[in-house]
């Protein structure tokens, strides 16, 4: 009998997020599931890690056959500690999410969900980040679950090239189909609201909205999410801009 | 008379880091310098940002002609708040650092120094992250200063393509020359030491060392830093893996 694959799950919304349990439910029949997720919400934590402080691991009762652990750090901390001190062997796949909120467009740069996936990709573990375009804790994930199971099965079987992962986003209410695309050029704008505290001192709170810089480009994630398609962006770790090396060489090399 | 360029400086080692003052000294003669840096050390914070909490701005006495502010958040928070509430116009360039420690190899993914630079690049501001391969707070930066001044002047004059920035690392003691290269494929290993607290409970602390997966590749940063060259990696924000789209399409699209 072949050994069942080891599936490591993490997220950035914390061990208590409903989306995490949805993900366990989706993949429990295709492998042995280990969950190592942040103790507290870590949205917007990107690939941050704890470099100068202690980390603790907490164990919870199993959920639906899955081993459950939290780490009091970031999503990257969860993956690193999971690999070094929790899971019994190198995972066959890492799945992250299901995130409560979009990681399409330039959100991917800030995403803790994708930070966890990239951490796996960097050491050759196939990895997928799943996100739903709704921040609600009572969001309905039922239109996504068959996709999550089937994509995870496929990637478990086929693998992904070294140092790549998938960034998958689902529309909020229904899915007309799947599109494999690139990240839309985009940025956030009007980003802080100003307040005054009871002692008269100002403070600032992040807000604002995403600007799609290329709304008509039909090879991008934001274009198809707007049209109720799920989107898959193959994502690489390396950010070296190889095409720019010759001109920078000319400008700056001695 | 032409207006002097506005130079925005940030880092991840905090407003109190010696490397930050080195950077001010290097560029003070070529523009009006505004420093907006984290109140506390933020190493390893990547592109993390504060999405669900208040941020405060603190003003300090000028240093060497530079306006000095701190934000009680991450390097990305510093850049975002600087642009929205501190600097009087869009900066002509963002320079980040000088970091106490390497941001070569896969460090770039976790780097708060580079998180600040990428935040500028994403909205079309030319940006450079500078790092020295020494963690010491009393490190000697004197072999780097002429390079920092001259590179900053060149990029101010010539600009950089939209959504790109430069990741520049200096060897610890001397510089044999400059090389424009790509990031070496690399990862960290043996990453946690286990301790037991006075109450008998375990905790974990990050350690380990970087593995260069391609030590003989002479087009990489780690190769040339080992040989006492400064390295410049042109770095892009977008992580879409365009080359991978066709095969993932075949595998997963309906």
Short mmCIF file of C-alpha atoms in Angstrom, two decimals:
data_model
loop_
_atom_site.label_atom_id
_atom_site.label_comp_id
_atom_site.label_asym_id
_atom_site.label_seq_id
_atom_site.Cartn_x
_atom_site.Cartn_y
_atom_site.Cartn_z
CA UNK A 1 0.00 0.00 0.00
CA UNK A 2 1.34 3.42 -0.92
CA UNK A 3 1.71 5.94 1.89
CA UNK A 4 -0.88 8.71 1.81
CA UNK A 5 0.58 12.11 0.88
CA UNK A 6 1.30 14.57 3.69
CA UNK A 7 -0.65 17.80 3.19
CA UNK A 8 0.48 20.80 5.23
CA UNK A 9 -2.11 23.56 5.63
CA UNK A 10 -1.54 27.10 6.83
CA UNK A 11 -3.17 30.52 6.38
CA UNK A 12 -2.93 34.10 7.58
CA UNK A 13 -6.36 34.51 9.15
CA UNK A 14 -5.41 32.34 12.17
CA UNK A 15 -6.14 28.84 13.45
CA UNK A 16 -9.70 29.99 14.22
CA UNK A 17 -10.65 31.14 10.70
CA UNK A 18 -13.59 29.34 9.06
CA UNK A 19 -11.74 29.31 5.71
CA UNK A 20 -9.05 27.11 7.25
CA UNK A 21 -11.61 24.45 8.17
CA UNK A 22 -13.11 24.65 4.69
CA UNK A 23 -9.66 23.84 3.31
CA UNK A 24 -9.27 20.86 5.64
CA UNK A 25 -12.67 19.55 4.57
CA UNK A 26 -11.70 19.88 0.90
CA UNK A 27 -8.48 17.85 1.11
CA UNK A 28 -8.98 15.44 4.02
CA UNK A 29 -9.74 12.50 1.73
CA UNK A 30 -6.63 12.85 -0.40
CA UNK A 31 -3.92 12.80 2.27
CA UNK A 32 -2.88 13.05 5.90
CA UNK A 33 -3.56 16.63 6.89
CA UNK A 34 -1.43 18.68 9.30
CA UNK A 35 -2.54 22.23 10.07
CA UNK A 36 0.03 24.72 11.40
CA UNK A 37 -1.53 28.18 11.42
CA UNK A 38 -0.93 31.49 13.18
CA UNK A 39 -2.38 31.84 16.67
CA UNK A 40 -3.65 35.33 15.78
CA UNK A 41 -4.71 37.00 12.50
CA UNK A 42 -1.73 37.88 10.30
CA UNK A 43 -3.32 39.54 7.27
CA UNK A 44 -0.92 41.72 5.32
CA UNK A 45 2.14 40.02 6.80
CA UNK A 46 3.67 39.12 3.42
CA UNK A 47 6.80 36.96 3.90
CA UNK A 48 7.54 38.48 7.31
CA UNK A 49 9.24 36.23 9.85
CA UNK A 50 10.21 36.50 13.50
CA UNK A 51 13.98 37.00 13.55
CA UNK A 52 14.58 38.25 17.07
CA UNK A 53 12.16 36.62 19.46
CA UNK A 54 10.85 33.33 20.80
CA UNK A 55 8.12 31.30 19.10
CA UNK A 56 5.78 28.82 20.76
CA UNK A 57 3.84 25.90 19.36
CA UNK A 58 0.37 25.04 20.70
CA UNK A 59 -1.47 21.79 19.99
CA UNK A 60 -5.28 21.57 19.61
CA UNK A 61 -7.76 18.70 19.33
CA UNK A 62 -7.90 17.15 15.87
CA UNK A 63 -10.41 18.62 13.43
CA UNK A 64 -11.99 16.18 10.99
CA UNK A 65 -8.91 13.93 11.10
CA UNK A 66 -6.42 16.79 10.77
CA UNK A 67 -3.69 17.44 13.36
CA UNK A 68 -4.04 21.04 14.53
CA UNK A 69 -1.23 23.33 15.77
CA UNK A 70 -0.77 27.07 16.11
CA UNK A 71 2.41 29.18 16.22
CA UNK A 72 2.44 32.65 17.81
CA UNK A 73 4.05 34.24 14.77
CA UNK A 74 3.61 34.88 11.06
CA UNK A 75 2.55 32.49 8.27
CA UNK A 76 6.22 32.06 7.28
CA UNK A 77 7.07 31.22 10.91
CA UNK A 78 4.33 28.56 10.78
CA UNK A 79 5.78 26.88 7.69
CA UNK A 80 9.38 27.04 8.93
CA UNK A 81 8.53 25.68 12.40
CA UNK A 82 6.18 23.08 10.94
CA UNK A 83 8.96 21.72 8.74
CA UNK A 84 11.54 21.71 11.52
CA UNK A 85 9.57 20.61 14.56
CA UNK A 86 6.05 19.43 13.76
CA UNK A 87 5.43 17.36 10.63
CA UNK A 88 6.99 13.86 10.55
CA UNK A 89 8.35 14.19 6.98
CA UNK A 90 8.67 16.74 4.19
CA UNK A 91 5.13 17.63 3.03
CA UNK A 92 4.07 16.54 -0.44
CA UNK A 93 2.14 19.79 -0.85
CA UNK A 94 1.41 22.99 1.06
CA UNK A 95 -2.03 24.56 0.73
CA UNK A 96 -2.70 27.95 2.29
CA UNK A 97 -6.04 29.59 3.04
CA UNK A 98 -8.81 29.66 2.21
CA UNK A 99 -8.15 33.35 2.73
CA UNK A 100 -11.03 35.60 3.71
CA UNK A 101 -10.39 38.30 1.10
CA UNK A 102 -8.75 38.83 -2.29
CA UNK A 103 -5.09 38.12 -2.98
CA UNK A 104 -5.43 39.16 -6.61
CA UNK A 105 -3.68 42.16 -8.17
CA UNK A 106 -0.94 43.72 -6.08
CA UNK A 107 -2.43 42.16 -2.91
CA UNK A 108 -0.14 39.22 -3.60
CA UNK A 109 2.88 41.25 -2.47
CA UNK A 110 1.37 41.82 0.98
CA UNK A 111 -0.39 38.49 1.36
CA UNK A 112 0.46 36.31 4.33
CA UNK A 113 -1.49 33.48 2.66
CA UNK A 114 0.90 33.65 -0.28
CA UNK A 115 3.87 34.19 2.05
CA UNK A 116 3.18 30.70 3.44
CA UNK A 117 2.88 29.23 -0.07
CA UNK A 118 6.10 30.90 -1.28
CA UNK A 119 7.94 29.57 1.76
CA UNK A 120 7.14 26.06 0.57
CA UNK A 121 7.92 26.78 -3.07
CA UNK A 122 11.35 28.08 -2.08
CA UNK A 123 12.42 24.67 -0.86
CA UNK A 124 10.80 22.65 -3.61
CA UNK A 125 7.42 21.83 -2.06
CA UNK A 126 4.50 22.38 -4.47
CA UNK A 127 2.30 25.05 -2.92
CA UNK A 128 -1.04 26.74 -3.55
CA UNK A 129 -2.66 29.78 -1.95
CA UNK A 130 -6.47 29.86 -2.12
CA UNK A 131 -8.49 33.05 -1.51
CA UNK A 132 -12.14 34.06 -1.65
CA UNK A 133 -13.17 37.59 -2.61
CA UNK A 134 -15.09 38.14 0.62
CA UNK A 135 -13.78 39.32 3.97
CA UNK A 136 -16.85 38.06 5.82
CA UNK A 137 -16.20 35.45 8.51
CA UNK A 138 -19.54 33.91 7.57
CA UNK A 139 -18.70 33.81 3.85
CA UNK A 140 -20.08 30.94 1.79
CA UNK A 141 -17.29 28.80 0.29
CA UNK A 142 -19.53 26.11 -1.18
CA UNK A 143 -19.02 27.15 -4.83
CA UNK A 144 -15.22 26.76 -4.38
CA UNK A 145 -14.85 23.41 -2.66
CA UNK A 146 -14.91 21.09 -5.70
CA UNK A 147 -12.32 23.30 -7.40
CA UNK A 148 -10.06 23.23 -4.33
CA UNK A 149 -10.19 19.45 -4.06
CA UNK A 150 -9.61 18.83 -7.73
CA UNK A 151 -6.79 21.38 -8.16
CA UNK A 152 -5.01 20.08 -5.07
CA UNK A 153 -5.28 16.51 -6.39
CA UNK A 154 -3.90 17.55 -9.77
CA UNK A 155 -0.93 19.44 -8.32
CA UNK A 156 -0.20 16.60 -5.89
CA UNK A 157 -0.02 14.27 -8.89
CA UNK A 158 1.78 16.57 -11.37
CA UNK A 159 3.88 18.81 -9.10
CA UNK A 160 5.04 22.33 -9.94
CA UNK A 161 8.43 23.58 -11.19
CA UNK A 162 10.99 24.37 -8.49
CA UNK A 163 10.44 27.75 -6.77
CA UNK A 164 6.98 28.35 -8.20
CA UNK A 165 3.52 28.20 -6.62
CA UNK A 166 -0.07 29.03 -7.56
CA UNK A 167 -2.08 32.06 -6.43
CA UNK A 168 -5.75 31.10 -6.81
CA UNK A 169 -8.63 33.52 -6.21
CA UNK A 170 -12.34 32.73 -6.25
CA UNK A 171 -15.17 35.19 -6.96
CA UNK A 172 -17.50 35.82 -4.06
CA UNK A 173 -20.71 34.13 -5.19
CA UNK A 174 -20.35 31.98 -8.27
CA UNK A 175 -17.73 30.62 -10.65
CA UNK A 176 -18.22 30.76 -14.43
CA UNK A 177 -14.96 28.91 -15.07
CA UNK A 178 -11.19 28.98 -14.47
CA UNK A 179 -8.58 31.24 -16.09
CA UNK A 180 -4.79 30.89 -15.85
CA UNK A 181 -3.49 34.46 -16.04
CA UNK A 182 -0.93 36.97 -14.77
CA UNK A 183 -1.27 39.46 -11.91
CA UNK A 184 -2.90 42.72 -13.04
CA UNK A 185 -0.72 45.83 -12.65
CA UNK A 186 -2.41 47.57 -9.77
CA UNK A 187 -1.84 49.58 -6.60
CA UNK A 188 -3.68 50.96 -3.60
CA UNK A 189 -4.67 54.57 -3.24
CA UNK A 190 -6.02 57.04 -0.61
CA UNK A 191 -4.70 54.81 2.04
CA UNK A 192 -5.11 56.36 5.50
CA UNK A 193 -7.94 57.84 7.52
CA UNK A 194 -6.84 60.31 10.19
CA UNK A 195 -8.29 60.20 13.72
CA UNK A 196 -7.66 62.07 16.96
CA UNK A 197 -7.39 60.05 20.18
CA UNK A 198 -9.07 61.13 23.47
CA UNK A 199 -5.81 62.89 24.44
CA UNK A 200 -5.76 65.02 21.30
CA UNK A 201 -3.06 63.06 19.48
CA UNK A 202 -3.52 61.99 15.86
CA UNK A 203 -3.40 58.42 14.63
CA UNK A 204 -3.88 56.79 11.22
CA UNK A 205 -5.77 53.72 9.99
CA UNK A 206 -5.28 51.97 6.65
CA UNK A 207 -8.14 52.13 4.16
CA UNK A 208 -8.38 52.91 0.44
CA UNK A 209 -9.15 50.92 -2.65
CA UNK A 210 -7.28 49.02 -5.32
CA UNK A 211 -6.68 50.66 -8.67
CA UNK A 212 -6.49 48.28 -11.62
CA UNK A 213 -4.05 50.01 -13.98
CA UNK A 214 -5.08 47.87 -16.95
CA UNK A 215 -8.82 47.12 -16.63
CA UNK A 216 -9.11 46.01 -20.28
CA UNK A 217 -6.32 43.41 -20.23
CA UNK A 218 -8.00 40.02 -20.57
CA UNK A 219 -4.87 38.11 -19.52
CA UNK A 220 -5.04 39.33 -15.91
CA UNK A 221 -6.58 38.12 -12.66
CA UNK A 222 -8.57 41.29 -11.89
CA UNK A 223 -10.21 41.22 -15.34
CA UNK A 224 -11.58 37.69 -14.93
CA UNK A 225 -12.51 37.94 -11.25
CA UNK A 226 -14.69 40.89 -12.24
CA UNK A 227 -16.45 38.49 -14.62
CA UNK A 228 -16.94 35.79 -11.98
CA UNK A 229 -14.13 33.50 -13.13
CA UNK A 230 -11.72 31.88 -10.68
CA UNK A 231 -8.13 32.88 -11.50
CA UNK A 232 -4.84 31.01 -11.21
CA UNK A 233 -1.59 32.97 -11.35
CA UNK A 234 1.59 30.86 -11.60
CA UNK A 235 3.89 32.71 -9.23
CA UNK A 236 7.68 32.66 -8.95
CA UNK A 237 9.85 33.42 -5.95
CA UNK A 238 12.73 35.03 -7.79
CA UNK A 239 12.25 38.75 -8.43
CA UNK A 240 15.50 39.32 -10.36
CA UNK A 241 14.65 41.34 -13.47
CA UNK A 242 16.90 39.56 -15.97
CA UNK A 243 15.84 41.81 -18.85
CA UNK A 244 17.00 44.89 -16.99
CA UNK A 245 20.52 43.61 -16.21
CA UNK A 246 22.19 44.81 -19.46
CA UNK A 247 21.02 48.43 -19.20
CA UNK A 248 21.81 48.71 -15.48
CA UNK A 249 25.23 47.18 -16.23
CA UNK A 250 25.87 49.92 -18.76
CA UNK A 251 24.71 52.60 -16.33
CA UNK A 252 26.45 51.50 -13.14
CA UNK A 253 29.16 48.88 -13.66
CA UNK A 254 32.72 50.11 -13.65
CA UNK B 1 16.73 77.80 -10.16
CA UNK B 2 15.59 74.18 -10.37
CA UNK B 3 13.97 72.72 -7.28
CA UNK B 4 16.19 70.24 -5.43
CA UNK B 5 14.97 66.64 -5.69
CA UNK B 6 13.06 65.20 -2.75
CA UNK B 7 14.83 62.13 -1.37
CA UNK B 8 12.79 59.87 0.94
CA UNK B 9 14.82 57.58 3.19
CA UNK B 10 13.59 54.59 5.16
CA UNK B 11 15.04 51.35 6.52
CA UNK B 12 14.09 48.33 8.63
CA UNK B 13 16.62 48.69 11.45
CA UNK B 14 14.73 51.66 12.96
CA UNK B 15 15.13 55.42 13.20
CA UNK B 16 18.03 54.84 15.62
CA UNK B 17 20.20 52.68 13.35
CA UNK B 18 23.67 54.03 12.48
CA UNK B 19 23.25 52.85 8.87
CA UNK B 20 20.32 55.24 8.43
CA UNK B 21 22.51 58.21 9.34
CA UNK B 22 25.23 56.99 6.98
CA UNK B 23 22.65 57.06 4.20
CA UNK B 24 21.58 60.62 5.09
CA UNK B 25 25.22 61.72 5.04
CA UNK B 26 25.72 60.15 1.60
CA UNK B 27 22.82 61.91 -0.11
CA UNK B 28 22.31 65.16 1.79
CA UNK B 29 24.10 67.24 -0.84
CA UNK B 30 22.05 66.01 -3.76
CA UNK B 31 18.53 66.74 -2.54
CA UNK B 32 16.15 67.62 0.27
CA UNK B 33 16.15 64.62 2.57
CA UNK B 34 13.11 63.34 4.50
CA UNK B 35 13.58 60.31 6.76
CA UNK B 36 10.53 58.23 7.72
CA UNK B 37 11.73 55.08 9.47
CA UNK B 38 10.28 52.48 11.84
CA UNK B 39 10.24 53.40 15.52
CA UNK B 40 11.51 49.90 16.40
CA UNK B 41 13.64 47.32 14.52
CA UNK B 42 11.70 45.57 11.74
CA UNK B 43 14.22 43.13 10.29
CA UNK B 44 12.62 40.28 8.39
CA UNK B 45 9.34 42.15 7.92
CA UNK B 46 9.30 41.79 4.13
CA UNK B 47 6.39 43.77 2.62
CA UNK B 48 4.28 43.40 5.77
CA UNK B 49 1.88 46.24 6.56
CA UNK B 50 -0.44 47.11 9.42
CA UNK B 51 -3.97 46.41 8.17
CA UNK B 52 -5.96 46.33 11.39
CA UNK B 53 -4.56 48.81 13.84
CA UNK B 54 -3.65 52.44 14.44
CA UNK B 55 -0.33 53.98 13.38
CA UNK B 56 1.34 57.02 14.90
CA UNK B 57 3.89 59.44 13.48
CA UNK B 58 6.61 60.93 15.72
CA UNK B 59 8.79 63.90 14.73
CA UNK B 60 12.44 64.23 15.80
CA UNK B 61 15.03 67.01 15.60
CA UNK B 62 16.63 67.35 12.15
CA UNK B 63 19.77 65.34 11.51
CA UNK B 64 22.32 66.94 9.22
CA UNK B 65 19.63 68.90 7.38
CA UNK B 66 17.26 65.93 7.07
CA UNK B 67 13.71 65.98 8.47
CA UNK B 68 13.33 62.99 10.78
CA UNK B 69 10.10 61.04 11.51
CA UNK B 70 9.28 57.60 12.86
CA UNK B 71 6.19 55.42 12.41
CA UNK B 72 5.30 52.67 14.90
CA UNK B 73 4.89 50.07 12.17
CA UNK B 74 6.69 48.28 9.36
CA UNK B 75 8.91 49.70 6.59
CA UNK B 76 5.94 49.53 4.17
CA UNK B 77 3.81 51.46 6.70
CA UNK B 78 6.57 54.10 6.77
CA UNK B 79 6.54 54.58 3.00
CA UNK B 80 2.74 54.59 2.73
CA UNK B 81 2.27 57.06 5.60
CA UNK B 82 5.18 59.20 4.39
CA UNK B 83 3.56 59.57 0.98
CA UNK B 84 0.11 60.28 2.38
CA UNK B 85 0.81 62.46 5.41
CA UNK B 86 4.44 63.55 5.69
CA UNK B 87 6.37 64.55 2.56
CA UNK B 88 5.21 67.70 0.74
CA UNK B 89 5.32 66.13 -2.76
CA UNK B 90 5.94 62.80 -4.47
CA UNK B 91 9.57 61.83 -3.78
CA UNK B 92 11.97 61.79 -6.73
CA UNK B 93 13.68 58.74 -5.28
CA UNK B 94 13.40 56.39 -2.30
CA UNK B 95 16.58 55.02 -0.75
CA UNK B 96 16.35 52.39 1.98
CA UNK B 97 19.03 51.31 4.45
CA UNK B 98 21.89 51.17 4.83
CA UNK B 99 20.83 47.81 6.23
CA UNK B 100 22.95 46.20 8.92
CA UNK B 101 23.18 42.75 7.32
CA UNK B 102 22.95 41.05 3.93
CA UNK B 103 19.92 41.24 1.67
CA UNK B 104 21.55 39.10 -0.99
CA UNK B 105 20.36 35.64 -2.03
CA UNK B 106 16.93 34.66 -0.77
CA UNK B 107 17.15 37.26 2.04
CA UNK B 108 15.53 39.66 -0.42
CA UNK B 109 12.17 37.91 0.05
CA UNK B 110 12.18 38.61 3.81
CA UNK B 111 13.87 41.99 3.72
CA UNK B 112 12.10 44.96 5.24
CA UNK B 113 14.73 47.20 3.62
CA UNK B 114 13.66 45.91 0.22
CA UNK B 115 9.98 45.98 1.27
CA UNK B 116 10.32 49.77 1.58
CA UNK B 117 12.05 50.02 -1.81
CA UNK B 118 9.46 47.82 -3.54
CA UNK B 119 6.67 49.95 -2.08
CA UNK B 120 8.11 52.94 -3.94
CA UNK B 121 8.76 51.01 -7.14
CA UNK B 122 5.12 49.87 -7.20
CA UNK B 123 3.91 53.43 -7.66
CA UNK B 124 6.60 54.54 -10.07
CA UNK B 125 9.16 56.05 -7.69
CA UNK B 126 12.74 54.93 -8.47
CA UNK B 127 13.98 53.08 -5.41
CA UNK B 128 17.18 51.51 -4.11
CA UNK B 129 17.83 49.27 -1.11
CA UNK B 130 21.41 49.41 0.26
CA UNK B 131 22.80 46.74 2.61
CA UNK B 132 26.16 45.98 4.22
CA UNK B 133 27.24 42.42 4.94
CA UNK B 134 27.72 43.08 8.66
CA UNK B 135 25.14 42.98 11.43
CA UNK B 136 27.32 45.00 13.81
CA UNK B 137 25.85 48.28 14.99
CA UNK B 138 29.40 49.67 14.99
CA UNK B 139 30.07 48.48 11.42
CA UNK B 140 32.33 50.60 9.23
CA UNK B 141 30.49 51.93 6.16
CA UNK B 142 33.33 54.13 4.87
CA UNK B 143 34.18 51.92 1.87
CA UNK B 144 30.54 52.18 0.67
CA UNK B 145 29.76 55.88 0.92
CA UNK B 146 31.16 57.07 -2.44
CA UNK B 147 29.28 54.26 -4.18
CA UNK B 148 26.02 55.17 -2.43
CA UNK B 149 26.29 58.83 -3.38
CA UNK B 150 27.22 58.18 -6.98
CA UNK B 151 24.63 55.44 -7.60
CA UNK B 152 21.87 57.55 -6.04
CA UNK B 153 22.87 60.51 -8.26
CA UNK B 154 22.85 58.33 -11.37
CA UNK B 155 19.42 56.80 -10.64
CA UNK B 156 18.00 60.24 -9.77
CA UNK B 157 19.15 61.44 -13.18
CA UNK B 158 18.31 58.35 -15.26
CA UNK B 159 15.34 56.84 -13.40
CA UNK B 160 14.36 53.16 -13.42
CA UNK B 161 11.65 51.34 -15.39
CA UNK B 162 8.20 51.30 -13.79
CA UNK B 163 7.82 48.72 -11.00
CA UNK B 164 11.51 47.93 -10.70
CA UNK B 165 14.08 48.81 -8.04
CA UNK B 166 17.69 47.97 -7.19
CA UNK B 167 18.90 45.62 -4.44
CA UNK B 168 22.49 46.65 -3.67
CA UNK B 169 24.74 44.77 -1.24
CA UNK B 170 28.22 45.76 -0.09
CA UNK B 171 30.92 43.39 1.19
CA UNK B 172 31.91 43.91 4.81
CA UNK B 173 35.40 45.36 4.51
CA UNK B 174 36.44 46.37 1.00
CA UNK B 175 35.03 46.67 -2.51
CA UNK B 176 36.94 45.35 -5.52
CA UNK B 177 34.30 46.65 -7.95
CA UNK B 178 30.61 46.51 -8.87
CA UNK B 179 28.68 43.67 -10.53
CA UNK B 180 25.12 43.83 -11.90
CA UNK B 181 23.76 40.32 -11.40
CA UNK B 182 20.75 38.19 -10.48
CA UNK B 183 19.78 36.79 -7.08
CA UNK B 184 21.49 33.47 -6.35
CA UNK B 185 19.13 30.52 -5.84
CA UNK B 186 19.44 29.93 -2.13
CA UNK B 187 17.55 29.03 1.03
CA UNK B 188 17.99 28.84 4.80
CA UNK B 189 18.50 25.62 6.67
CA UNK B 190 18.60 24.27 10.26
CA UNK B 191 16.48 27.14 11.32
CA UNK B 192 15.40 26.81 14.95
CA UNK B 193 17.11 26.28 18.26
CA UNK B 194 14.90 24.73 20.96
CA UNK B 195 14.89 26.09 24.52
CA UNK B 196 12.91 25.35 27.69
CA UNK B 197 11.57 28.28 29.69
CA UNK B 198 11.76 28.46 33.54
CA UNK B 199 8.27 26.90 33.69
CA UNK B 200 9.31 23.86 31.65
CA UNK B 201 7.65 24.92 28.41
CA UNK B 202 9.55 24.78 25.10
CA UNK B 203 10.15 27.74 22.82
CA UNK B 204 12.03 28.17 19.55
CA UNK B 205 14.44 30.79 18.22
CA UNK B 206 15.39 31.30 14.58
CA UNK B 207 18.97 30.55 13.59
CA UNK B 208 20.61 28.62 10.73
CA UNK B 209 22.65 29.55 7.73
CA UNK B 210 22.09 30.35 4.07
CA UNK B 211 22.74 27.66 1.50
CA UNK B 212 23.87 28.93 -1.91
CA UNK B 213 22.44 26.37 -4.33
CA UNK B 214 24.66 27.48 -7.18
CA UNK B 215 28.03 28.53 -5.70
CA UNK B 216 29.80 28.43 -9.08
CA UNK B 217 27.38 30.70 -10.99
CA UNK B 218 29.29 33.90 -11.75
CA UNK B 219 26.14 35.83 -12.67
CA UNK B 220 24.79 35.87 -9.08
CA UNK B 221 25.05 38.18 -6.09
CA UNK B 222 26.35 35.58 -3.62
CA UNK B 223 29.21 34.63 -5.99
CA UNK B 224 30.54 38.18 -6.25
CA UNK B 225 29.95 39.22 -2.65
CA UNK B 226 32.15 36.25 -1.68
CA UNK B 227 34.85 37.87 -3.83
CA UNK B 228 34.46 41.32 -2.26
CA UNK B 229 32.49 42.89 -5.09
CA UNK B 230 29.43 45.05 -4.45
CA UNK B 231 26.38 43.61 -6.21
CA UNK B 232 23.36 45.24 -7.84
CA UNK B 233 20.28 43.11 -8.58
CA UNK B 234 17.61 44.81 -10.73
CA UNK B 235 14.44 43.69 -8.96
CA UNK B 236 10.86 43.57 -10.20
CA UNK B 237 7.65 43.68 -8.21
CA UNK B 238 5.60 41.36 -10.39
CA UNK B 239 6.04 37.68 -9.54
CA UNK B 240 3.76 36.29 -12.26
CA UNK B 241 5.62 33.43 -13.96
CA UNK B 242 4.65 34.13 -17.56
CA UNK B 243 6.59 31.15 -18.89
CA UNK B 244 4.58 28.78 -16.74
CA UNK B 245 1.13 29.99 -17.84
CA UNK B 246 0.77 27.69 -20.91
CA UNK B 247 1.51 24.44 -19.04
CA UNK B 248 -0.69 25.37 -16.06
CA UNK B 249 -3.43 26.32 -18.54
CA UNK B 250 -3.21 22.88 -20.06
CA UNK B 251 -3.28 21.23 -16.65
CA UNK B 252 -6.05 23.18 -14.93
CA UNK B 253 -8.16 25.30 -17.28
CA UNK B 254 -11.51 23.89 -18.24
#
